[in-house]
Short mmCIF file of C-alpha atoms in Angstrom, two decimals:
data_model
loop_
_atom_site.label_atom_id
_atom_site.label_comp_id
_atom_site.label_asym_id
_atom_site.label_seq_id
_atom_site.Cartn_x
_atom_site.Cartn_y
_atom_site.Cartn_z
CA UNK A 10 159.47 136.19 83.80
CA UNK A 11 156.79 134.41 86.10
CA UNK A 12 154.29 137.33 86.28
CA UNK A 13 154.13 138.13 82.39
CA UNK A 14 150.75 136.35 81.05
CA UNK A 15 150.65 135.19 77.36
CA UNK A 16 147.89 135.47 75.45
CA UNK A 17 144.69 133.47 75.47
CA UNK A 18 144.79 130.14 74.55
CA UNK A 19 140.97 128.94 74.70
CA UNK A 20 137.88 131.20 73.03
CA UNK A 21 136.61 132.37 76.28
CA UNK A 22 139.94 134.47 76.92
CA UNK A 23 139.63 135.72 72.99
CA UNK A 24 135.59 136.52 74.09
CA UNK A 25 136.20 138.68 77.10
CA UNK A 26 138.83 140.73 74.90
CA UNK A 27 136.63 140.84 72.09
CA UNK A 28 133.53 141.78 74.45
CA UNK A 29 135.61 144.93 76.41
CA UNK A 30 135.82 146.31 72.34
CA UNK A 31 131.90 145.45 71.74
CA UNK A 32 130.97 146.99 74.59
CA UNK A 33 132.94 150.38 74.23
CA UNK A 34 131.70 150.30 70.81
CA UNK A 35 128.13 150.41 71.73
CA UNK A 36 128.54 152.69 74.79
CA UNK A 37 130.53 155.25 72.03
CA UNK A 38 127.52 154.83 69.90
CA UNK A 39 124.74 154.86 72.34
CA UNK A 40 126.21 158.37 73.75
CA UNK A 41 126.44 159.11 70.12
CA UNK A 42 122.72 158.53 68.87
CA UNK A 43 121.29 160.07 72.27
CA UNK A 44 122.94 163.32 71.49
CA UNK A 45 121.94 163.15 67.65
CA UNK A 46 118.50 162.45 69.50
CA UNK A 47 118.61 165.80 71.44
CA UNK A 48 119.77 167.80 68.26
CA UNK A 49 116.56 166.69 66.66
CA UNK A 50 118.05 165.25 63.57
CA UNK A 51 115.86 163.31 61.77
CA UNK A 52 117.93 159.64 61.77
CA UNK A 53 119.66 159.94 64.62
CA UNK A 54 121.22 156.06 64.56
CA UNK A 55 122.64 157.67 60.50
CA UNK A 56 124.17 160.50 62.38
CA UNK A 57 125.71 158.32 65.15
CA UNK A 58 127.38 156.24 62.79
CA UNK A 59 128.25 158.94 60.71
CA UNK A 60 130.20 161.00 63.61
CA UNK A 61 132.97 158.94 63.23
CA UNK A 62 133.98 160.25 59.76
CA UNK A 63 136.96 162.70 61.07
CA UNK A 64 139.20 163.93 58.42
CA UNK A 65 141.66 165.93 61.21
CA UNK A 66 144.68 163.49 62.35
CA UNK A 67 145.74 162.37 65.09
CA UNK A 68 147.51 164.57 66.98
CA UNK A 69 148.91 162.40 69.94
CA UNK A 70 150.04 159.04 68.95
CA UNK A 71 146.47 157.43 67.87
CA UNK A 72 145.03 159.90 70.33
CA UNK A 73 142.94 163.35 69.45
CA UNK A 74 144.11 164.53 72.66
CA UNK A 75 146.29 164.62 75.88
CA UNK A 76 143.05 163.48 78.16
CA UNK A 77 142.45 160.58 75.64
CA UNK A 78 145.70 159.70 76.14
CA UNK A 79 146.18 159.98 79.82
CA UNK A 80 142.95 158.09 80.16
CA UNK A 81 143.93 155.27 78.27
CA UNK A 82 147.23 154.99 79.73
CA UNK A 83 145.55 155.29 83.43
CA UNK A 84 143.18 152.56 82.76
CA UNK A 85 145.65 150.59 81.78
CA UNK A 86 147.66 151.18 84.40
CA UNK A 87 144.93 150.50 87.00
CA UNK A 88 144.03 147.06 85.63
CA UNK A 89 146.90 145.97 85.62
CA UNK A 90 147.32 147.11 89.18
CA UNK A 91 143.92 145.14 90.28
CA UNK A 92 145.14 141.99 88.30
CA UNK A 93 148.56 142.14 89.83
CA UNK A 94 147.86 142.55 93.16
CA UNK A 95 144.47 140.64 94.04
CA UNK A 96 143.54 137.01 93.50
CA UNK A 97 140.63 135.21 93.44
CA UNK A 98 137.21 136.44 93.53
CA UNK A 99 138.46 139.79 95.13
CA UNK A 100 140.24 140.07 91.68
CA UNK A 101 137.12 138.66 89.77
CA UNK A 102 135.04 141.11 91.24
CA UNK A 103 137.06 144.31 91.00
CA UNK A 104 137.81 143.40 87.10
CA UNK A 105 134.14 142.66 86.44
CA UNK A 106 132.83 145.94 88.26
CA UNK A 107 136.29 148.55 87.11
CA UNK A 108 136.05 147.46 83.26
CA UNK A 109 133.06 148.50 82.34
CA UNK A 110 133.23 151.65 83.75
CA UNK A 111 136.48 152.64 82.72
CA UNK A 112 134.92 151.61 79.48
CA UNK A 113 132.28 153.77 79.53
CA UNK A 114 134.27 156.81 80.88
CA UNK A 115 136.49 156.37 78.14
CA UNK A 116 134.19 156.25 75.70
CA UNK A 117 132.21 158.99 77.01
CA UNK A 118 135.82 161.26 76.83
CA UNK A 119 136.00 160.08 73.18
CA UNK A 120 131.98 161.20 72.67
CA UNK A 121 132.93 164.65 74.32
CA UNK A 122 136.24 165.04 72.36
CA UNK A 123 134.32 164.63 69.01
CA UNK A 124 131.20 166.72 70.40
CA UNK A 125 133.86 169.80 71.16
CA UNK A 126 135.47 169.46 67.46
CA UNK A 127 131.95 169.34 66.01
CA UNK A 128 130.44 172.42 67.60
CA UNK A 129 133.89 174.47 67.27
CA UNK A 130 133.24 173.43 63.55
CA UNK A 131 136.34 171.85 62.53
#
């Protein structure tokens, strides 16, 4: 299979991968401690760190819901596409500019998803 790609071998593969979960990580709780910021609670970075703390399962897979899932899977499906199909700094750039904000979208679906379950008071 010539157009399967293993895994990286040198740190600065390891770092981007490692970076793309840093980064959603703080987007998820940046979006979280603004919104604790708006509700006027007292420590808002406590609350933001404290949203996470969701006794409910999963319903889809690892998902909470159909959109989560979709949007993961479209992501996915759209790197891939840009990775596959360009080279060189075309690739470079679209990679550099479409991760991040597919990131951030999907963070921001997984910020709204836990928003909705909060205020329906489950």
């Amino acid at each position: 299979m010539t157009l399967a790609r293993a895994l990286p071998t040198d740190a600065t593969g390891w770092w981007f991968f490692l970076g793309t979960f840093a980064f959603y990580a703080a987007v998820r709780w940046f979006l979280a401690w603004r919104q604790a910021r708006r509700d006027g609670d007292e420590h808002p970075a406590r609350a933001a760190f404290a949203e996470e703390d969701d006794p409910r399962p999963a319903t889809t897979g690892g998902f909470r819901s159909y959109r989560q899932f979709f949007g993961f899977v479209g992501s996915t499906v759209l790197v891939v596409l840009v990775a596959g199909l360009t080279e060189g700094r075309l690739r470079l750039a679209l990679v550099w500019t479409l991760v991040p904000v597919l990131i951030t979208a999907l963070a921001y679906l997984d910020f709204r998803q836990a928003r909705t379950a909060r205020s329906r008071g489950l």
